[in-house]
Every structure is written in C-alpha cells, then in structure tokens.
mmCIF file as gemmi writes it, N, C-alpha and C atoms, coordinates in Angstrom:
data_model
loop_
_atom_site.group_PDB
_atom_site.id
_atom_site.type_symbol
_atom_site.label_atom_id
_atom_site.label_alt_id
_atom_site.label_comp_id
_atom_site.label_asym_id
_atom_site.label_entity_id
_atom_site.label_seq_id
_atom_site.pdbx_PDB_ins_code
_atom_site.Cartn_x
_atom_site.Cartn_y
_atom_site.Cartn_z
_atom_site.occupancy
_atom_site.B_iso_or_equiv
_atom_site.pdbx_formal_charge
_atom_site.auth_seq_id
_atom_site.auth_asym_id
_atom_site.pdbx_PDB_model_num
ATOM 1 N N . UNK Axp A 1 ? -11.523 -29.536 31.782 1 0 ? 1 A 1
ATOM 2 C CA . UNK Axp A 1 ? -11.549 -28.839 30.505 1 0 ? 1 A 1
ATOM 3 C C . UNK Axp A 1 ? -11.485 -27.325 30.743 1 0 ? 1 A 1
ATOM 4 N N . UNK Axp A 2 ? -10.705 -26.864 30.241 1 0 ? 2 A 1
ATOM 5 C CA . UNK Axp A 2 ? -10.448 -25.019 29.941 1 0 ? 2 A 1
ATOM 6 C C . UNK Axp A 2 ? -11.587 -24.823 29.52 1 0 ? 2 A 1
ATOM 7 N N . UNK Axp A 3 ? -12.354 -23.471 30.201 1 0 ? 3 A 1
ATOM 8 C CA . UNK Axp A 3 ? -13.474 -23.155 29.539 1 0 ? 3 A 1
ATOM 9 C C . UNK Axp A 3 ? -13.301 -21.722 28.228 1 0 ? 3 A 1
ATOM 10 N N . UNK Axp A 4 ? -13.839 -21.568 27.936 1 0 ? 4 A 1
ATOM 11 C CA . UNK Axp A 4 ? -13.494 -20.406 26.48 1 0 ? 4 A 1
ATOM 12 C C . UNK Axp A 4 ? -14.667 -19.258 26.794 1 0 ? 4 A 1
ATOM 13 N N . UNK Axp A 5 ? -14.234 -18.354 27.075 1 0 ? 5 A 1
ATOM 14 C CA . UNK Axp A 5 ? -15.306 -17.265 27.919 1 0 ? 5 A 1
ATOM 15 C C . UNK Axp A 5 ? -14.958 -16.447 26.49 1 0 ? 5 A 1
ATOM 16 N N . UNK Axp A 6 ? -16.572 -16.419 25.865 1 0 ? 6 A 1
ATOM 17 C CA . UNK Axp A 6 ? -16.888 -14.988 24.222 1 0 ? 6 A 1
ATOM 18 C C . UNK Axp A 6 ? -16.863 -13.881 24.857 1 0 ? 6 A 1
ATOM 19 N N . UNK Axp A 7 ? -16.77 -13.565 26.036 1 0 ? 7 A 1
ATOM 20 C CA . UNK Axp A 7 ? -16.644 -12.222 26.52 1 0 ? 7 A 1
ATOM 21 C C . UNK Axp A 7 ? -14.945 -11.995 26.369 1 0 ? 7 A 1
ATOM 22 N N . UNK Axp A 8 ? -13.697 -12.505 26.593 1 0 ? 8 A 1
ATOM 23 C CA . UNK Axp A 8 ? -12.715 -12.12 26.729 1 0 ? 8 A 1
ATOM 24 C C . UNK Axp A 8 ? -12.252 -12.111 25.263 1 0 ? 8 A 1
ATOM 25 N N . UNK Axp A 9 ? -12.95 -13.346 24.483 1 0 ? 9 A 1
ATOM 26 C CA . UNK Axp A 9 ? -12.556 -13.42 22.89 1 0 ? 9 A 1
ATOM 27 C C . UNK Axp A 9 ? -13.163 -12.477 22.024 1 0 ? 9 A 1
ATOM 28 N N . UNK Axp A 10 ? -14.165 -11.931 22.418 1 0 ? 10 A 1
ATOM 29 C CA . UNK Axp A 10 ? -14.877 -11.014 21.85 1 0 ? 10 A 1
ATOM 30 C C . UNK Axp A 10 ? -14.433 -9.817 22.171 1 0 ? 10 A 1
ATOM 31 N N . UNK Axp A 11 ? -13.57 -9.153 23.116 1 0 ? 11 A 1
ATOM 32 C CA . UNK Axp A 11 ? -12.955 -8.501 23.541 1 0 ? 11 A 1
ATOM 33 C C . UNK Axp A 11 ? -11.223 -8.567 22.644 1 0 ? 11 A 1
ATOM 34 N N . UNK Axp A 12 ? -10.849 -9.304 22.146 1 0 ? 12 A 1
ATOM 35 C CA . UNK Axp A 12 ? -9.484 -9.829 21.434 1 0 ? 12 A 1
ATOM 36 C C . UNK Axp A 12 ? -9.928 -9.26 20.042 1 0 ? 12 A 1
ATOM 37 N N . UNK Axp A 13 ? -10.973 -9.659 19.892 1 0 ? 13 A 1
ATOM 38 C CA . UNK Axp A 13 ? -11.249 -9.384 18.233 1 0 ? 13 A 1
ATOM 39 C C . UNK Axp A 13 ? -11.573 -8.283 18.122 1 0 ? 13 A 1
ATOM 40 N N . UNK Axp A 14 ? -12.415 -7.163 19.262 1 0 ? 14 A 1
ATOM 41 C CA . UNK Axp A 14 ? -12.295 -5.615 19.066 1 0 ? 14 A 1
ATOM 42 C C . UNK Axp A 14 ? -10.882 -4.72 19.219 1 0 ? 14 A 1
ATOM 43 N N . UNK Axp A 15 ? -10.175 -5.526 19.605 1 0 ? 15 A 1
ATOM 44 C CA . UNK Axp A 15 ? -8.886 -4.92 19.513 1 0 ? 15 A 1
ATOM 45 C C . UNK Axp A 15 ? -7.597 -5.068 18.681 1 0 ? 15 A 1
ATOM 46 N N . UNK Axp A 16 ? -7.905 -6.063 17.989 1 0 ? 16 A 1
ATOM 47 C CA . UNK Axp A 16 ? -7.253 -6.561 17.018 1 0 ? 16 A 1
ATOM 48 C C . UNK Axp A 16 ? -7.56 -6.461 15.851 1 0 ? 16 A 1
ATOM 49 N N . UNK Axp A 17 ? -9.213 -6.709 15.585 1 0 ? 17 A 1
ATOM 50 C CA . UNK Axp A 17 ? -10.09 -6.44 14.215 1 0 ? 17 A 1
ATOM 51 C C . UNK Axp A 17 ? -9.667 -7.153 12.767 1 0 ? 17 A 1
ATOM 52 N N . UNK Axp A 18 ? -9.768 -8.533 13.349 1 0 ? 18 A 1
ATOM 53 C CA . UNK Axp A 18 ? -9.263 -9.269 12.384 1 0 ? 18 A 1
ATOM 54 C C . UNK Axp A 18 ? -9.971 -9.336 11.047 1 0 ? 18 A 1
ATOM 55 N N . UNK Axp A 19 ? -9.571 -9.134 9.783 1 0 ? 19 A 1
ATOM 56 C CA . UNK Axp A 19 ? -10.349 -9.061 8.482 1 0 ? 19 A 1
ATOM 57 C C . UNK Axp A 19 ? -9.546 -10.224 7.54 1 0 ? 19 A 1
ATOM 58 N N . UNK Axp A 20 ? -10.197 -10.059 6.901 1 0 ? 20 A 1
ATOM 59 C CA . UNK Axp A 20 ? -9.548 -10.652 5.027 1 0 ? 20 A 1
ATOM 60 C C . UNK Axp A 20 ? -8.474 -9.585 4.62 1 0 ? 20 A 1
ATOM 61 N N . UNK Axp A 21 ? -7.649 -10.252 4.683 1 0 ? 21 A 1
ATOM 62 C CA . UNK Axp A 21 ? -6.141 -9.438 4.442 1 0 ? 21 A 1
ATOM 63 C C . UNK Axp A 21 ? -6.358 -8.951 2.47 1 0 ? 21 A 1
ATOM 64 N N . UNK Axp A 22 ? -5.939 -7.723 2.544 1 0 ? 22 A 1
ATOM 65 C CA . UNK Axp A 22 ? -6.019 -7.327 1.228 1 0 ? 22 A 1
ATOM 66 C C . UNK Axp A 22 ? -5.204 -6.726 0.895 1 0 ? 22 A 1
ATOM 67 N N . UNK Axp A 23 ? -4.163 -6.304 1.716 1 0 ? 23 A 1
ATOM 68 C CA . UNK Axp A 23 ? -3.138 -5.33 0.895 1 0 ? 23 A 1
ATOM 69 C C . UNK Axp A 23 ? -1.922 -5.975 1.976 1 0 ? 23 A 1
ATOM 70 N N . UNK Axp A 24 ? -0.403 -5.846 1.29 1 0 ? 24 A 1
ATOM 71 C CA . UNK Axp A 24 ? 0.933 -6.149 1.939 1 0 ? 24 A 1
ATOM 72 C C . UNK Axp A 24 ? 1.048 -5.29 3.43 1 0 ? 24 A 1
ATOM 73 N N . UNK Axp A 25 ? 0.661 -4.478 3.552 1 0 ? 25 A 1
ATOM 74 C CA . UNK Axp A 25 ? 0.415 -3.965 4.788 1 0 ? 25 A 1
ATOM 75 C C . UNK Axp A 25 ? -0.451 -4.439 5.855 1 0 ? 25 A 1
ATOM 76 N N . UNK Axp A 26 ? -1.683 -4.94 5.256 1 0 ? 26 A 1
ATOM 77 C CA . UNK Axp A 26 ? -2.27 -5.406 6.719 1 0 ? 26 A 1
ATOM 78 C C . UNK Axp A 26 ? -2.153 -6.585 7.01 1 0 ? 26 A 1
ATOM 79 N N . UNK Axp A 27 ? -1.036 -7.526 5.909 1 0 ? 27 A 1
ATOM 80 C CA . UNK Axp A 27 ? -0.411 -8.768 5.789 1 0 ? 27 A 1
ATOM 81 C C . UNK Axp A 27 ? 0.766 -8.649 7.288 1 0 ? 27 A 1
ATOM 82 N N . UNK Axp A 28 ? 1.357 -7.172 7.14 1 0 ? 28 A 1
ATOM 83 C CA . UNK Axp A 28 ? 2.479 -7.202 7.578 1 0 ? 28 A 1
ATOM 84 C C . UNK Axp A 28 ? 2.37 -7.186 8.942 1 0 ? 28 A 1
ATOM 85 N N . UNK Axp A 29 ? 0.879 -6.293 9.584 1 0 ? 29 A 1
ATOM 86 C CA . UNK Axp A 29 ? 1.062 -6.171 10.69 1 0 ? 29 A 1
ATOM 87 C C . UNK Axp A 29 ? 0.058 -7.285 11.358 1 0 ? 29 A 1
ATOM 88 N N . UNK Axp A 30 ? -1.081 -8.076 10.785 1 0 ? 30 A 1
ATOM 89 C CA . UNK Axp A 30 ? -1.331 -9.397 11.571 1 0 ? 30 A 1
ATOM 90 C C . UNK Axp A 30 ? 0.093 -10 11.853 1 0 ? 30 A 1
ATOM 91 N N . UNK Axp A 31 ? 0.757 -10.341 10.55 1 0 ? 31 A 1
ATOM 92 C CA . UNK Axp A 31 ? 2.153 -11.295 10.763 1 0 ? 31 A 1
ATOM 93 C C . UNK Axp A 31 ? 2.415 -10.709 12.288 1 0 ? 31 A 1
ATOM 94 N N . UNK Axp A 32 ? 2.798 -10.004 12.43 1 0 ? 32 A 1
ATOM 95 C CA . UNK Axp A 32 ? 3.57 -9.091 13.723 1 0 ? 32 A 1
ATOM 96 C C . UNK Axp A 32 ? 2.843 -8.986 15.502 1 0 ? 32 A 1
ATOM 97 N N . UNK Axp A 33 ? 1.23 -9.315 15.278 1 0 ? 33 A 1
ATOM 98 C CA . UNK Axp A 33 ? 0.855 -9.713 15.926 1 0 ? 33 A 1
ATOM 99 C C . UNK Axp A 33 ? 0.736 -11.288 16.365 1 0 ? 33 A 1
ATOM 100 N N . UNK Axp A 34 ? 1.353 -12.107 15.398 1 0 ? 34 A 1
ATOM 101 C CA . UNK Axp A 34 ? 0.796 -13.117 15.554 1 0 ? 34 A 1
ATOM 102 C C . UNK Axp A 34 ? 2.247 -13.942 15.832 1 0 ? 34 A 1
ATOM 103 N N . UNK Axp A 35 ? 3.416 -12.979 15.451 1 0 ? 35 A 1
ATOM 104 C CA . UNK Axp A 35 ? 4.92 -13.111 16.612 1 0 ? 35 A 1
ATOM 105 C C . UNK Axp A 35 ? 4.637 -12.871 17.922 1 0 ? 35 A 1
ATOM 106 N N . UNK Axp A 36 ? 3.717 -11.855 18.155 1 0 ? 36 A 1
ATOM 107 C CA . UNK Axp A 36 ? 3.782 -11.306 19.32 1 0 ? 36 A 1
ATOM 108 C C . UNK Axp A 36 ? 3.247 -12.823 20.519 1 0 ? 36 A 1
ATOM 109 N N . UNK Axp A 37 ? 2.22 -12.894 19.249 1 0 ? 37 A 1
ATOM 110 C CA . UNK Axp A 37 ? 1.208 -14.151 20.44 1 0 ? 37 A 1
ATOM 111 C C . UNK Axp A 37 ? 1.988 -15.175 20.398 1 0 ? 37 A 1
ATOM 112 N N . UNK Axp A 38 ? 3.035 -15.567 19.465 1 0 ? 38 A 1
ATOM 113 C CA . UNK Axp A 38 ? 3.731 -16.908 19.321 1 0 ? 38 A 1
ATOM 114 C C . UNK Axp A 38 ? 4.39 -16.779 20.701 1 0 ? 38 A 1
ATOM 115 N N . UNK Axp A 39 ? 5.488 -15.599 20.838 1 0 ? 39 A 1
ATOM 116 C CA . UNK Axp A 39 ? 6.301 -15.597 21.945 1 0 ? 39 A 1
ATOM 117 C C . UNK Axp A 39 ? 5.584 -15.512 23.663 1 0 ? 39 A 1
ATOM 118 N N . UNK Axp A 40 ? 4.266 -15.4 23.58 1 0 ? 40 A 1
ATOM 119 C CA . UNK Axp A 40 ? 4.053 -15.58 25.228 1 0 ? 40 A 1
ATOM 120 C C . UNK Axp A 40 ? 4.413 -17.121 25.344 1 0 ? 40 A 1
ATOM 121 N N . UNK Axp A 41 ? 4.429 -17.207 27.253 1 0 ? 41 A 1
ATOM 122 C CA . UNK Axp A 41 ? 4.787 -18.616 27.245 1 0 ? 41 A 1
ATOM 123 C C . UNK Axp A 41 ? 3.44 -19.134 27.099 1 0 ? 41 A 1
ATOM 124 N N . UNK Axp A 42 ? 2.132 -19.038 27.772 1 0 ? 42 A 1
ATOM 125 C CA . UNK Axp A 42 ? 0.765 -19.804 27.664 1 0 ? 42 A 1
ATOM 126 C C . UNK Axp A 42 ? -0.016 -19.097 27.226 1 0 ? 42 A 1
ATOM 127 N N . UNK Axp A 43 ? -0.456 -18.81 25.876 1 0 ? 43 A 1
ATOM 128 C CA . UNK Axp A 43 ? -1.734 -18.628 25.533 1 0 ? 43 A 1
ATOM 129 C C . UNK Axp A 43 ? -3.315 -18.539 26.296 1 0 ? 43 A 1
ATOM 130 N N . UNK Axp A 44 ? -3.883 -17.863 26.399 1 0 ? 44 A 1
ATOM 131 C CA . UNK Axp A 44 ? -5.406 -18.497 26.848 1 0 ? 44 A 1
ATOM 132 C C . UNK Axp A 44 ? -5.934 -19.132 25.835 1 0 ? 44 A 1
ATOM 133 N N . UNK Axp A 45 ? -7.564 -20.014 26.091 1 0 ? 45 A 1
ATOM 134 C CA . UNK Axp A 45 ? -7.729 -20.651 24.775 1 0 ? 45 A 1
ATOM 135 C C . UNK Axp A 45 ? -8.223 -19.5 24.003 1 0 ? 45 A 1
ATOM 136 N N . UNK Axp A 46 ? -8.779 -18.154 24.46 1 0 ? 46 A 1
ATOM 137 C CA . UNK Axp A 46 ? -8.904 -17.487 24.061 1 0 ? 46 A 1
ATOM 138 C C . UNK Axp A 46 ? -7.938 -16.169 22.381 1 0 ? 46 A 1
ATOM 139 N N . UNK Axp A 47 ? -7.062 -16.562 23.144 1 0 ? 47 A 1
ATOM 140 C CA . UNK Axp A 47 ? -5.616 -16.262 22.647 1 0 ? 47 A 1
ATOM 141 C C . UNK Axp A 47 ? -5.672 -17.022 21.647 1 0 ? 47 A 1
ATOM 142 N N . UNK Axp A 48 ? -5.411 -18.344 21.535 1 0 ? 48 A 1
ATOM 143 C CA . UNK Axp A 48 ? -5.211 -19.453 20.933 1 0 ? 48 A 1
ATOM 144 C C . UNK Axp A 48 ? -6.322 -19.551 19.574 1 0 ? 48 A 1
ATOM 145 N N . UNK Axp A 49 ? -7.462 -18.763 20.046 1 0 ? 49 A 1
ATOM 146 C CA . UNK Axp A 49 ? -8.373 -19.205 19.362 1 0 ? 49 A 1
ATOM 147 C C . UNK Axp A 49 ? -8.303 -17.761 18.001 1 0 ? 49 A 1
ATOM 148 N N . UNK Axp A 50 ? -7.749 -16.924 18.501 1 0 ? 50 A 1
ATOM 149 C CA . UNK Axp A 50 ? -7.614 -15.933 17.613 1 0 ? 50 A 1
ATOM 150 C C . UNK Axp A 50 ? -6.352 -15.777 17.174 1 0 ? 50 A 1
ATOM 151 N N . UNK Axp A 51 ? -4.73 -16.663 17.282 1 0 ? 51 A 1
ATOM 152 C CA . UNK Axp A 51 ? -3.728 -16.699 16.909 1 0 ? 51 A 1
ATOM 153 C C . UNK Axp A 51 ? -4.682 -17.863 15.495 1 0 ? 51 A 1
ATOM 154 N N . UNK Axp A 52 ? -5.145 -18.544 15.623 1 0 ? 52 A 1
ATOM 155 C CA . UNK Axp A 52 ? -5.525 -19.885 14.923 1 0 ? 52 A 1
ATOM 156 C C . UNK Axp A 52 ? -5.814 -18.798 13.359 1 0 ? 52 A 1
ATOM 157 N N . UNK Axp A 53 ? -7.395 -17.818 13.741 1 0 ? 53 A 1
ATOM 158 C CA . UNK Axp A 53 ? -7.811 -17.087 12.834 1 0 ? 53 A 1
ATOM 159 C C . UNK Axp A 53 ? -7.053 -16.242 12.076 1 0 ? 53 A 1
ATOM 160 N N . UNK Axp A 54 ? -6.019 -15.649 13.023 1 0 ? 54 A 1
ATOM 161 C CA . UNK Axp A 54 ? -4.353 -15.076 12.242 1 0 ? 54 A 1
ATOM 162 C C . UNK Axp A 54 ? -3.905 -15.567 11.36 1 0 ? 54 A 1
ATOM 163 N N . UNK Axp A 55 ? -3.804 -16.872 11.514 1 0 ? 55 A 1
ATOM 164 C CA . UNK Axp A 55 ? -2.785 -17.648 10.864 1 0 ? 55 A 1
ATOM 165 C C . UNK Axp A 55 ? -3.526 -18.258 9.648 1 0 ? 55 A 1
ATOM 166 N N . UNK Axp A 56 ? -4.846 -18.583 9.397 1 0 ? 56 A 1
ATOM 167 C CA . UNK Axp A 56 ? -5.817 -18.775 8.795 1 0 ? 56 A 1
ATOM 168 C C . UNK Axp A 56 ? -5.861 -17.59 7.681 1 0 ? 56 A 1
ATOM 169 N N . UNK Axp A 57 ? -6.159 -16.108 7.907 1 0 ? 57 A 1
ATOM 170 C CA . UNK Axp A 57 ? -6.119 -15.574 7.074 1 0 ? 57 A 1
ATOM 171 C C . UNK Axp A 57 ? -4.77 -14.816 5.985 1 0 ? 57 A 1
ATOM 172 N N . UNK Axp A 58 ? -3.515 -15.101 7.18 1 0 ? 58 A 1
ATOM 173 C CA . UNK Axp A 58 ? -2.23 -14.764 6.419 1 0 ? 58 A 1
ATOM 174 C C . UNK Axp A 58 ? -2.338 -15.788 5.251 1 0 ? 58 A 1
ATOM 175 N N . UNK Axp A 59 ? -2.427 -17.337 6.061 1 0 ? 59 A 1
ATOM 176 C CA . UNK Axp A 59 ? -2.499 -18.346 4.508 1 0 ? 59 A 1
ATOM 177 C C . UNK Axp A 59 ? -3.261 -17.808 3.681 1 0 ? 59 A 1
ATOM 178 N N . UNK Axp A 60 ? -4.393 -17.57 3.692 1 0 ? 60 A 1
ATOM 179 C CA . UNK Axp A 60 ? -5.479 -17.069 2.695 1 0 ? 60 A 1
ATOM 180 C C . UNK Axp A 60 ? -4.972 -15.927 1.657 1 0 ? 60 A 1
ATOM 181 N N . UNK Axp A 61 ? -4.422 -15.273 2.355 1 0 ? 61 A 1
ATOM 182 C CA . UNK Axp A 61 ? -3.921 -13.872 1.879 1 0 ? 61 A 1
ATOM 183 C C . UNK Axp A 61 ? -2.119 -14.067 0.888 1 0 ? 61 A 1
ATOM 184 N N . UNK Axp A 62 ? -1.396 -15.149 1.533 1 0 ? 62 A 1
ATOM 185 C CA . UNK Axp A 62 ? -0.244 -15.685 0.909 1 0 ? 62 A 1
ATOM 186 C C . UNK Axp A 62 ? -0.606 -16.608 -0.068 1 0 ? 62 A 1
C-alpha cells in the first residue's frame, strides 16, 4: 500500500490554497492547475488527493 505522508499534502495545499470558488477567475485558474496535474504521467497519492479536491470544488462552483 502507498503510504500518504500530511506533511507533503499539507505542503500542496499551502501552495495552491485551495478554497470555495467564488468568482470566474479563481474558477479559471484551479481549472488550469488541475490540467497541469492531469498531464503528469504519475501522480503521488498526495497529488491525487488534492487534484480530487480541485475537481470537487470546480463542480461545486459550475
């Protein structure tokens, strides 16, 4: 089993600063991050675990 280290994910989310999308702009640039993460070839689960929350709040927000 892949282990999921909150130090590297917790580290993803200070740099990314994922929120509740509220305006067409900060719609635009999660979207753009979340191309970015589509196109690596392997994710960490780490990665994975904050592409998930991306994609979670664009729906929310669409």
């Amino acid at each position: 089993m892949v282990s999921f280290d909150l130090n590297i994910y917790s580290s993803l989310l200070s740099q990314y600063q994922p929120r509740i999308i509220k305006t067409e702009e900060e719609n635009e640039r999660f979207l753009e991050i979340v191309e970015e993460l589509l196109s690596r070839p392997n994710l960490t689960p780490e990665e994975d675990a904050l592409l998930e929350l991306l994609v979670k709040l664009i729906e929310d927000f669409e």
